[in-house]
Short mmCIF file of C-alpha atoms and ligand atoms in Angstrom, two decimals:
data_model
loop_
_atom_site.label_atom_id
_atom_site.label_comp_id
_atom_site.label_asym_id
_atom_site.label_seq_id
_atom_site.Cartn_x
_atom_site.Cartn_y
_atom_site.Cartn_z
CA UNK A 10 18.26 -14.84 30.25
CA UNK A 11 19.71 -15.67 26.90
CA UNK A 12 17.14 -16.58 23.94
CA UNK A 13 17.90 -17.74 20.54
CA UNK A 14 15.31 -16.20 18.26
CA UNK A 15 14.67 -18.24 14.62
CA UNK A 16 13.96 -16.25 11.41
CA UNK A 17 14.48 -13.26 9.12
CA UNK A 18 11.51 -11.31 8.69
CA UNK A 19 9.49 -8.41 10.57
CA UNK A 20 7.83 -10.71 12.66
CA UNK A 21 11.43 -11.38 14.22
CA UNK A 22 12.24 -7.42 14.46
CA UNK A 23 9.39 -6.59 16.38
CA UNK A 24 9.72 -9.59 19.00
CA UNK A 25 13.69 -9.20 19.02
CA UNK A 26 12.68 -5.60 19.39
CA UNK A 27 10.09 -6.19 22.24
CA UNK A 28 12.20 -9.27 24.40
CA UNK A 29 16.50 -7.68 23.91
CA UNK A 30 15.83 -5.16 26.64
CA UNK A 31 14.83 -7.76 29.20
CA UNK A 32 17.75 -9.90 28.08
CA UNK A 33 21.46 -10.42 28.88
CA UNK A 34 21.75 -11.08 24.86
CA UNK A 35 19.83 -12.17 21.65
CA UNK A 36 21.58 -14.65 19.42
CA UNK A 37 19.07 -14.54 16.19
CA UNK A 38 19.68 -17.00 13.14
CA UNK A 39 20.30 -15.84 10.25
CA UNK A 40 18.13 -12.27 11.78
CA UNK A 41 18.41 -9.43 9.41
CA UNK A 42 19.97 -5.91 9.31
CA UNK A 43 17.21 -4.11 11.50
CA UNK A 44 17.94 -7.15 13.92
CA UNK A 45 21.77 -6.59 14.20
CA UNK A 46 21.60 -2.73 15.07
CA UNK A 47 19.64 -4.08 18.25
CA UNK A 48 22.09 -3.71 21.13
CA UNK A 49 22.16 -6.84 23.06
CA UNK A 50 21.65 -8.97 19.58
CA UNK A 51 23.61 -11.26 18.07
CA UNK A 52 23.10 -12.14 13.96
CA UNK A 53 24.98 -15.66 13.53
CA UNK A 54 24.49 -17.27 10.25
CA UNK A 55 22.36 -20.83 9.89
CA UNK A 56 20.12 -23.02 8.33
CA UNK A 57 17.16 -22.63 10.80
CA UNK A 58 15.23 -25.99 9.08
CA UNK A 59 18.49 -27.65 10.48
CA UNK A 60 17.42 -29.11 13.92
CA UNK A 61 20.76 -30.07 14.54
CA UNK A 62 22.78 -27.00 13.22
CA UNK A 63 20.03 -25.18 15.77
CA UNK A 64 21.32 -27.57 18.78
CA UNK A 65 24.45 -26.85 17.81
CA UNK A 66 23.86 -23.08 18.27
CA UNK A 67 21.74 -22.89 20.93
CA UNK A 68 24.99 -25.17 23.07
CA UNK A 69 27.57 -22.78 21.68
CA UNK A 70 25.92 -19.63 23.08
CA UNK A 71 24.19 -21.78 26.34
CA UNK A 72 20.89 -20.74 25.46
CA UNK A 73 18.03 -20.41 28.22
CA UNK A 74 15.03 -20.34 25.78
CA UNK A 75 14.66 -20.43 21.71
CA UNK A 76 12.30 -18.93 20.30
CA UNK A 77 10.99 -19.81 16.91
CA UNK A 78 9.65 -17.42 14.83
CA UNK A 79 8.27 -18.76 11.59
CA UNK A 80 6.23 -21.83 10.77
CA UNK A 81 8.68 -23.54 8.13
CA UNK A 82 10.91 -24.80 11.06
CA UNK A 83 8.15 -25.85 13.35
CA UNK A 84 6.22 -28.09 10.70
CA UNK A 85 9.73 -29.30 9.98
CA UNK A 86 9.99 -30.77 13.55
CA UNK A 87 13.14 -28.38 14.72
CA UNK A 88 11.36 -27.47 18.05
CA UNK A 89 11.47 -31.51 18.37
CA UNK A 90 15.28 -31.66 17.56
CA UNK A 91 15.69 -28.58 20.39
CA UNK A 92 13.47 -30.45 23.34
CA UNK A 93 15.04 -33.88 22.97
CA UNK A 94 18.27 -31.91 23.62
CA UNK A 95 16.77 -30.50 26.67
CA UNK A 96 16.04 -26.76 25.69
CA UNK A 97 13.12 -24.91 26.67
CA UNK A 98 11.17 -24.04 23.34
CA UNK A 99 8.70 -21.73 22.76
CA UNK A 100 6.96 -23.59 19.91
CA UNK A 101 4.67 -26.50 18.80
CA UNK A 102 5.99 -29.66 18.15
CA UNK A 103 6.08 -30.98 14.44
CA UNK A 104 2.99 -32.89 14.64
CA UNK A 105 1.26 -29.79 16.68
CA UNK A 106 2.33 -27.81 14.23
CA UNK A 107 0.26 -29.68 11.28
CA UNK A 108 -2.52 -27.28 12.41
CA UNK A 109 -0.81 -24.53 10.13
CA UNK A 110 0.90 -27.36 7.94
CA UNK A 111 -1.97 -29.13 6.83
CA UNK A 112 -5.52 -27.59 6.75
CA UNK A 113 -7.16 -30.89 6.46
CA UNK A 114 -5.35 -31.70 9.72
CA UNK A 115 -6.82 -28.47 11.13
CA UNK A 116 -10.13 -29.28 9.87
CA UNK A 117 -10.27 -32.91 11.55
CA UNK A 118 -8.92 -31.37 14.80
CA UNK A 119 -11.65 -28.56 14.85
CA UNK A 120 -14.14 -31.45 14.18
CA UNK A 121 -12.88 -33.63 16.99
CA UNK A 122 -12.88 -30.75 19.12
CA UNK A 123 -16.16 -28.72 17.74
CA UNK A 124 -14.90 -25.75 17.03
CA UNK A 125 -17.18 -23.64 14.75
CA UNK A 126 -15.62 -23.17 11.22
CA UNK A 127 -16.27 -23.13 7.94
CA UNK A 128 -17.64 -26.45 5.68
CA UNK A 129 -15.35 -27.93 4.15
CA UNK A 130 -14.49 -30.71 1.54
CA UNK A 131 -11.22 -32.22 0.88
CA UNK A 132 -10.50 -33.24 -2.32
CA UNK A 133 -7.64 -34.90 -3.97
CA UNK A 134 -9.55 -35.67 -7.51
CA UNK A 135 -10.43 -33.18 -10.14
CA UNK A 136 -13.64 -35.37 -9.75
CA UNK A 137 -13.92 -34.22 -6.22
CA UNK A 138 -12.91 -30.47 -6.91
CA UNK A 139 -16.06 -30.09 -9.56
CA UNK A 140 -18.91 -31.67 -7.05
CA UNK A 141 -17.18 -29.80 -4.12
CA UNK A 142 -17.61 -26.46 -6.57
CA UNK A 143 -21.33 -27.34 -6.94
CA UNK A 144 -21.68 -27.71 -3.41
CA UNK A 145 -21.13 -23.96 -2.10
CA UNK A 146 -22.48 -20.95 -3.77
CA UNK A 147 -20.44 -18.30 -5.14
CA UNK A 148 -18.30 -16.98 -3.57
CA UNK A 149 -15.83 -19.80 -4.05
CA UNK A 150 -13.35 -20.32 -1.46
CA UNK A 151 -10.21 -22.67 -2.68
CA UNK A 152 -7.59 -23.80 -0.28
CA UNK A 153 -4.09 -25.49 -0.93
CA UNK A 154 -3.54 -28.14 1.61
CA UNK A 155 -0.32 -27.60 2.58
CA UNK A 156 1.87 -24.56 3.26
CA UNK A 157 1.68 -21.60 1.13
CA UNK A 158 2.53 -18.44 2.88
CA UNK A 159 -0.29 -16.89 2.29
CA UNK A 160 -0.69 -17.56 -1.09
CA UNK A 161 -2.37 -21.15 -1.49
CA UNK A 162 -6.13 -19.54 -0.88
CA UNK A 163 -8.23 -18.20 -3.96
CA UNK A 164 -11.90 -16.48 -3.09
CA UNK A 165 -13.41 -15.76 -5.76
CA UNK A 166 -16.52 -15.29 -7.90
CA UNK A 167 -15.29 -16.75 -10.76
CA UNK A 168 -15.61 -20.42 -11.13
CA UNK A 169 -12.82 -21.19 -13.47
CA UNK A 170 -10.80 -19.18 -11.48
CA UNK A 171 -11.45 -21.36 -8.35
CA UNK A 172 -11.45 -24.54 -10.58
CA UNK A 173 -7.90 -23.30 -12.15
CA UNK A 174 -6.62 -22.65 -8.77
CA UNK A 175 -7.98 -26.19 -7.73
CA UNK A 176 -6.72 -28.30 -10.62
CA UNK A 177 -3.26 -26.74 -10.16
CA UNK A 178 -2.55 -27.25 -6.83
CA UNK A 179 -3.82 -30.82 -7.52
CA UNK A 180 -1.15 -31.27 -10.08
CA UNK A 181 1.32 -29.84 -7.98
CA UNK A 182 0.74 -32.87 -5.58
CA UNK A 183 -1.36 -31.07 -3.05
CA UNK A 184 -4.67 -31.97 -2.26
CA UNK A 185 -7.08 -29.03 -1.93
CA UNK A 186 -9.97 -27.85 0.43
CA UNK A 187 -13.04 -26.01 -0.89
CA UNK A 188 -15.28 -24.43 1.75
CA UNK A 189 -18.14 -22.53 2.36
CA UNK A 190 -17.57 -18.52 2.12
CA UNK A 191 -17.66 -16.80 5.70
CA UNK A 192 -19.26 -12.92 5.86
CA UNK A 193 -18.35 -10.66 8.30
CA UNK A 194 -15.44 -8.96 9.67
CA UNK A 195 -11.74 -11.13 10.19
CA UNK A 196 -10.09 -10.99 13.58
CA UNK A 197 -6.50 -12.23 14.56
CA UNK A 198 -6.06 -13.77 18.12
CA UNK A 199 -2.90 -14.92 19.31
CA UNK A 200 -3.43 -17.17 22.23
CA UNK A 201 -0.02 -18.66 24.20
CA UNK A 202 -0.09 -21.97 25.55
CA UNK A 203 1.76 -24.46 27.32
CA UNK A 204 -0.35 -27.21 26.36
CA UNK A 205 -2.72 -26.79 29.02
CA UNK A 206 -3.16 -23.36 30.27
CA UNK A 207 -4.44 -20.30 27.36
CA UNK A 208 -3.77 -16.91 27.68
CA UNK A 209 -4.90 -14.41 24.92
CA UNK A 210 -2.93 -11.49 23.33
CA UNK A 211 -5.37 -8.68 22.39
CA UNK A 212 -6.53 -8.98 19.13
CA UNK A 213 -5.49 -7.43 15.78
CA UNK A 214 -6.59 -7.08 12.66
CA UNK A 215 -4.82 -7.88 9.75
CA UNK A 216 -5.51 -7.05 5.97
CA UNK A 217 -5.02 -9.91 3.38
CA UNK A 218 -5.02 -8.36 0.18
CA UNK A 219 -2.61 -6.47 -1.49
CA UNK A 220 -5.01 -3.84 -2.79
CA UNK A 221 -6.98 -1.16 -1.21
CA UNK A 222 -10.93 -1.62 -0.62
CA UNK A 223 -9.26 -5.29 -0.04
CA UNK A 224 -9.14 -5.74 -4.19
CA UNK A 225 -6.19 -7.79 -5.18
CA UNK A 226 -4.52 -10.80 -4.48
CA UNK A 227 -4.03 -12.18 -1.20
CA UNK A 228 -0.82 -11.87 0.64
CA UNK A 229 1.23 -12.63 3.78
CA UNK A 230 -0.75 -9.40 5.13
CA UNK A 231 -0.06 -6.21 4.17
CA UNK A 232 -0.76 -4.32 7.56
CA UNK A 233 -2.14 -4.71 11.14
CA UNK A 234 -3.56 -2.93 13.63
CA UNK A 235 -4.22 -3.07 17.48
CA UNK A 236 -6.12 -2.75 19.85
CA UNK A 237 -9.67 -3.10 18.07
CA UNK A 238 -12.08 -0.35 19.77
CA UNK A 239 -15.01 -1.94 17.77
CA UNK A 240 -14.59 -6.13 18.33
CA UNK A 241 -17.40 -7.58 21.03
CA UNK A 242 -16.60 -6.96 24.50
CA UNK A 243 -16.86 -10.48 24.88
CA UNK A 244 -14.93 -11.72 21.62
CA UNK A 245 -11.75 -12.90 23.12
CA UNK A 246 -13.30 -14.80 26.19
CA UNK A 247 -15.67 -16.42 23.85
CA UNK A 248 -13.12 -17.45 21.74
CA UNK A 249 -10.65 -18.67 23.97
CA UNK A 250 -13.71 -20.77 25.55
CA UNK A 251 -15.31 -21.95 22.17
CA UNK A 252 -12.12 -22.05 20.09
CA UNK A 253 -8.26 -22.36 22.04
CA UNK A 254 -9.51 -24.53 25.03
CA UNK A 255 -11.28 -27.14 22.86
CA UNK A 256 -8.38 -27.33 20.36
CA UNK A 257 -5.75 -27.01 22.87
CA UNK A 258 -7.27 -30.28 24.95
CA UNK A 259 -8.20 -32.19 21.90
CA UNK A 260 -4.30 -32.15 20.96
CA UNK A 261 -3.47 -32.73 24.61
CA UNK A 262 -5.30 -35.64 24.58
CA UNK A 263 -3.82 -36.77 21.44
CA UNK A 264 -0.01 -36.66 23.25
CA UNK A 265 0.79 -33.90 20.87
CA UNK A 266 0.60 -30.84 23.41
CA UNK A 267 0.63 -27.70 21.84
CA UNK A 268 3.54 -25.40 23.36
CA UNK A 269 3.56 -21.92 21.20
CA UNK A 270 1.17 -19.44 20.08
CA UNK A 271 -2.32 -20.48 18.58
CA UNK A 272 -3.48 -18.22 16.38
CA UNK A 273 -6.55 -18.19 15.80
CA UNK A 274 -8.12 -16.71 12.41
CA UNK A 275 -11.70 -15.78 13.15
CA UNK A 276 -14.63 -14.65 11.46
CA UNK A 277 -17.34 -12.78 12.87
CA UNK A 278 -20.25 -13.85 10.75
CA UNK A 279 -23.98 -13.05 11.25
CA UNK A 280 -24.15 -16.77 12.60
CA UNK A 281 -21.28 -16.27 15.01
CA UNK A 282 -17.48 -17.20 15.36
CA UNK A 283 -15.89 -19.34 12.89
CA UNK A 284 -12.66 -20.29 12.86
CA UNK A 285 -10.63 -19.18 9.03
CA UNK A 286 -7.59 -20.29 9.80
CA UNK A 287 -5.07 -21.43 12.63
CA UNK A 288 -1.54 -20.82 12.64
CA UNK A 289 1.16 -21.98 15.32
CA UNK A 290 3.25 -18.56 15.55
CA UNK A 291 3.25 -15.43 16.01
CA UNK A 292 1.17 -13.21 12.69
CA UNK A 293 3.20 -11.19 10.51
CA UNK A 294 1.95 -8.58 10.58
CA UNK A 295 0.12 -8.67 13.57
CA UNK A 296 2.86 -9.01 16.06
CA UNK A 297 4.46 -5.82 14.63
CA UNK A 298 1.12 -3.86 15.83
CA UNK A 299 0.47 -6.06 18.95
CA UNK A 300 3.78 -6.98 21.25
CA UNK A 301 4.78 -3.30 21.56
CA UNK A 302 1.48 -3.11 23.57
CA UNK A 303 2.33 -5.51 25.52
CA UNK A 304 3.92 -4.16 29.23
CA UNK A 305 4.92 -7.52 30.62
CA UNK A 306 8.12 -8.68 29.74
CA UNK A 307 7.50 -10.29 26.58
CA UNK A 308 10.70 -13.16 27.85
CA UNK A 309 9.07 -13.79 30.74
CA UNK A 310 5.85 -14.81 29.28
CA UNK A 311 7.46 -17.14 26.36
CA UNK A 312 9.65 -19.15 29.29
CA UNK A 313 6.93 -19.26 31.40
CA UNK A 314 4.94 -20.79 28.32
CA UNK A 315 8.05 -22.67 27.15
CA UNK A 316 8.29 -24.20 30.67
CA UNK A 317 4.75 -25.38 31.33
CA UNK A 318 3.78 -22.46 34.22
CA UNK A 319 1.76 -20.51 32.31
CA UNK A 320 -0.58 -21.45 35.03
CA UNK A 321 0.98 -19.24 37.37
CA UNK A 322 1.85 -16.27 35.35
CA UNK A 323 0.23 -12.68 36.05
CA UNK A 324 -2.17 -11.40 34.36
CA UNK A 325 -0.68 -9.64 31.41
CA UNK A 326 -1.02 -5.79 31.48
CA UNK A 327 -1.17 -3.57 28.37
CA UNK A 328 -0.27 -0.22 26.99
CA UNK A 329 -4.13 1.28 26.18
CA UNK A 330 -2.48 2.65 22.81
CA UNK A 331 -2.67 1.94 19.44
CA UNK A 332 -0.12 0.47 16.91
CA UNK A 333 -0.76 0.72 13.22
CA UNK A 334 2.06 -1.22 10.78
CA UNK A 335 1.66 -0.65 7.33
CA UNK A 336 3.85 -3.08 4.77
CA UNK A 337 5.74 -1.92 1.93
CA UNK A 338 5.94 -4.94 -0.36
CA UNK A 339 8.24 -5.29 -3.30
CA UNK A 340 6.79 -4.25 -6.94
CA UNK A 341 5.63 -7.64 -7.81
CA UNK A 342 4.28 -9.13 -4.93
CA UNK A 343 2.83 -11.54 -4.14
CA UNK A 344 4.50 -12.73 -8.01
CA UNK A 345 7.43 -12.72 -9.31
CA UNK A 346 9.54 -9.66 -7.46
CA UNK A 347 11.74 -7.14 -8.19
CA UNK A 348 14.62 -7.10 -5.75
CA UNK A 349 17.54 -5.36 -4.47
CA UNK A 350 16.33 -2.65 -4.28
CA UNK A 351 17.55 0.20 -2.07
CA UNK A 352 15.37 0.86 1.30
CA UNK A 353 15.21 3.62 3.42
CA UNK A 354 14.85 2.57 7.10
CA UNK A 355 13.78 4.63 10.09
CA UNK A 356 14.71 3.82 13.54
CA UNK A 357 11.12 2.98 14.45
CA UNK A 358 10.78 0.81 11.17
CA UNK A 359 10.69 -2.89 11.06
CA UNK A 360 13.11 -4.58 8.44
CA UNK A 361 11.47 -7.37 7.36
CA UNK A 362 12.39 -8.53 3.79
CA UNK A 363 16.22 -6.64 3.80
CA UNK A 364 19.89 -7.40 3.22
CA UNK A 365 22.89 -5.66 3.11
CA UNK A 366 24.81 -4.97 -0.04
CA UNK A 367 28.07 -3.04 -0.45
CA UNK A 368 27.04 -1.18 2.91
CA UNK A 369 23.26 -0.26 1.71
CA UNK A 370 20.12 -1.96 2.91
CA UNK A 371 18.09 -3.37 0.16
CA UNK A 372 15.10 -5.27 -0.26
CA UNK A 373 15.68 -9.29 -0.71
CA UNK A 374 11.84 -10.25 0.03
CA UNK A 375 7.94 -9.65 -0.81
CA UNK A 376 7.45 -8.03 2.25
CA UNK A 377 10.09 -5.35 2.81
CA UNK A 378 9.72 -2.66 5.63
CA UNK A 379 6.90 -2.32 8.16
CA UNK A 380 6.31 1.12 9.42
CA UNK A 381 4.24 1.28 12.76
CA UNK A 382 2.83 4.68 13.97
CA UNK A 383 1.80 4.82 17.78
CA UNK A 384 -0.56 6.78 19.30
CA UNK A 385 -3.69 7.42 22.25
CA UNK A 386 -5.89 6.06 19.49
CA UNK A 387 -6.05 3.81 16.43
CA UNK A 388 -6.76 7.13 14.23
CA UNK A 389 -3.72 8.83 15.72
CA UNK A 390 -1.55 6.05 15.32
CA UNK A 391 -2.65 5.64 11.21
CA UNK A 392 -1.75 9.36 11.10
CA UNK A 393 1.23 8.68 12.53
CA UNK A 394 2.14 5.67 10.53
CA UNK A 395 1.59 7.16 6.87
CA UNK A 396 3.50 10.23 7.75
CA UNK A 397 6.62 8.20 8.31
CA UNK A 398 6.30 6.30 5.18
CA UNK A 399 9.55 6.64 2.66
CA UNK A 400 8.71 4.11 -0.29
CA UNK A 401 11.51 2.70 -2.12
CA UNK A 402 11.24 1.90 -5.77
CA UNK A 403 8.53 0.46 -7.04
CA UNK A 404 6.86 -0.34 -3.55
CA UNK A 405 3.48 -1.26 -3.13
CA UNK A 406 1.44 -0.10 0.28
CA UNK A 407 -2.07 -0.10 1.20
CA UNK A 408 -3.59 3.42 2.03
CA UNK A 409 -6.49 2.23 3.58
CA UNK A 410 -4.69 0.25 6.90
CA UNK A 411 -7.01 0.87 10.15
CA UNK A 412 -9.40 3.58 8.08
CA UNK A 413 -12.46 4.61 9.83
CA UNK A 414 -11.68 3.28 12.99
P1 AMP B 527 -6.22 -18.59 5.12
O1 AMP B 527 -4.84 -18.84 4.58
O2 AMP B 527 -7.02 -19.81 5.33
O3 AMP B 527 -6.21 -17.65 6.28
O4 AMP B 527 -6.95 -17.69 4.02
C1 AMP B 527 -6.44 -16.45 3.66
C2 AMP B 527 -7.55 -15.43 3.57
O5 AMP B 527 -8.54 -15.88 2.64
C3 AMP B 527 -8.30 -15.23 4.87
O6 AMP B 527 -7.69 -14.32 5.71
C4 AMP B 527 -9.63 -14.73 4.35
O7 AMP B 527 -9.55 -13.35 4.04
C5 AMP B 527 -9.83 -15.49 3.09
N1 AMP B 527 -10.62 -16.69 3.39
C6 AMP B 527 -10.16 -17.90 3.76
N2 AMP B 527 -11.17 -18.76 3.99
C7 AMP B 527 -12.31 -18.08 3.79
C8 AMP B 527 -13.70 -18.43 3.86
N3 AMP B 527 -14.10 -19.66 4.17
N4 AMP B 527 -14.58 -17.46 3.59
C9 AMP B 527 -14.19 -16.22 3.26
N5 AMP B 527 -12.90 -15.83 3.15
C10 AMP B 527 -11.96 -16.75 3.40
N1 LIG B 528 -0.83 -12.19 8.88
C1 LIG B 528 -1.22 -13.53 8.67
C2 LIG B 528 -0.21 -14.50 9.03
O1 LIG B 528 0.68 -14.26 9.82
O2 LIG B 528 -0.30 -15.62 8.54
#
């Protein structure tokens, strides 16, 4: 099989990492430097919001499969662009994809569907923003429409924070959701679909903030773990029953089926599941921690997704193991960042925000290198993890990934 993998970032390492084995080659656009030492891999240079530059690509190398890593491309319709040119795609359509591009999309679908999840209003008046902030105690939960990788949501206990946050990404033509804060622990499930059948990665966790004791900002993530030893026995049936199903019908029904990964944001609250967030890829940096688990073929699940025969797929099997990824991010992040900066990276590290410059590898993102440790357990494979760590200058890591599990 030959796959064409879109995107740049870790995400992309790990699954080029995880699927070029099983392949006769890789072509990844534009793919990075950890991607290109990959035997079997390809980097070719393109505008991956291009649907037809991607046609064009995926003819020249007679593709089997493309694979589309992050969600820019997908809300932009380029999956669209790939299927009416007859190519099996592993990814949602454009207007499946408005479950990550619009939240108040997400919100009616959940609603249509009954998915637990948080209240919500949706406001698109400064009018609206101040009776939605009366609405919901403290904390305040702020959320821009549209996409904002990572970055558009403010919690906070401050209510000119959350009205700040509110009024600007009014002004900057979004409109903006304020919701009811959720308790309890966050979960990460990636569920693949071919618009009818669901099967569930294991879940991750992922932490949000850029600071230990999860102080800070919040970010893309800055590190994962997998499995979760302490999650509900019963947490990813439930969820795939009370969450993917009902979501997963409700946008078959709508003629928009969903072909891709779900992923499904949850939090455990005292009350039960509800649903954070959904995205329509794979998690960065879940994936990192996650598909190296993973002892199926990782190709032949996407085509079999890609192709509608999920149905009759094999269980997947799993490595019992543990993966822990810990992010270095760029001083700066998630602001204004400091770049080109040189990187040290090891064999087993994912590139994820890299370039090459006059020979060297340096960092051209927020989110630089992930390193993953492996182990029997989740305590080994932390161990394992911060003992491979080499920051570069002026990088910024979490030391509290996976503690005290
Ligand atoms: P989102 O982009 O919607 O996933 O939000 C980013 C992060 O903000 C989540 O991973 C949570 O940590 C936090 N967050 C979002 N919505 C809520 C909520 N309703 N209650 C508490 N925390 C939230
Ligand atoms: N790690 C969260 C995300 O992929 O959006």
């Amino acid at each position: 099989m030959k796959i064409l993998l879109l995107g740049s970032g870790g995400r992309e390492h790990a699954l080029a990492l995880a699927m070029a084995p099983h392949l006769d080659s890789l072509v990844a656009v534009p793919g990075n430097p950890g991607i290109a030492q990959i035997e079997n891999v390809q980097c070719v240079d393109g505008d991956i919001l291009n649907g037809a530059a991607m046609v064009q690509v995926a003819r020249e190398h007679e593709i089997d499969l493309v694979v589309i890593g992050p969600e820019a491309p997908l809300v932009a319709g380029v999956s669209d662009d790939l299927r009416a040119a007859d190519f099996a795609v592993f990814g949602p359509s454009g207007e499946a994809a408005r479950l990550e591009g619009s939240k108040a999309f997400a919100k009616h679908i959940m609603a249509l569907a009954e998915v637990p999840t948080a209240m919500a209003h949706i406001c698109t008046t400064r009018e609206q923003v101040d009776d939605a902030l009366q609405m919901f105690p403290s904390p305040y939960v702020v959320k821009d429409d549209g996409l904002a990788a990572g970055k558009g949501v403010v919690v906070t206990e401050d209510l000119d924070e959350a009205r700040n946050h509110a009024y600007s990404c009014l002004d900057a033509g979004s409109s903006v959701l304020i919701e009811e804060y959720l308790d309890g622990p966050e979960i990460s499930l990636l569920c693949i679909s071919d618009g009818k059948t669901v099967i569930p990665l294991e879940p991750a966790q992922d932490f949000k903030r850029l600071k230990d004791d999860d102080e800070g900002p919040n970010t893309g993530g800055m590190g994962a773990y997998s499995p979760l030893p302490w999650a509900p026995k019963d947490l990813t049936d439930e969820t795939v029953e009370r969450v993917a199903y009902p979501v997963i019908r409700q946008l078959e029904r709508m003629g928009t089926p969903f072909i891709g990964i779900l992923y499904i944001g949850l939090a455990l609250t005292s009350r039960g599941i509800r649903v954070i967030e959904f995205n329509v890829r794979f998690g960065d940096p879940e994936t990192q921690s996650v598909v190296p688990r993973l002892r199926t073929p990782l190709p032949d699940v996407l085509f079999a997704a890609a192709t509608g025969k999920l149905e009759h797929l094999p269980p997947l099997e799993w490595d019992p193991g543990a993966v822990v990824t810990v992010v270095l991010a760029s001083e700066g992040y998630p602001g204004k960042l400091k770049v080109g900066v040189p990187v040290e990276c090891g064999a087993e590290d994912v590139q994820a925000g890299t370039m090459m410059k006059d020979g060297q590898v340096v960092s051209c993102g927020g989110r630089v290198v992930c390193v993953r440790g492996f182990g029997d357990t989740v305590a080994q494979a932390r161990q394992d993890a911060y003992a491979r760590i080499r920051p570069f200058e002026g990088a910024q890591y979490r030391s509290d990934i996976a503690a005290g599990v």
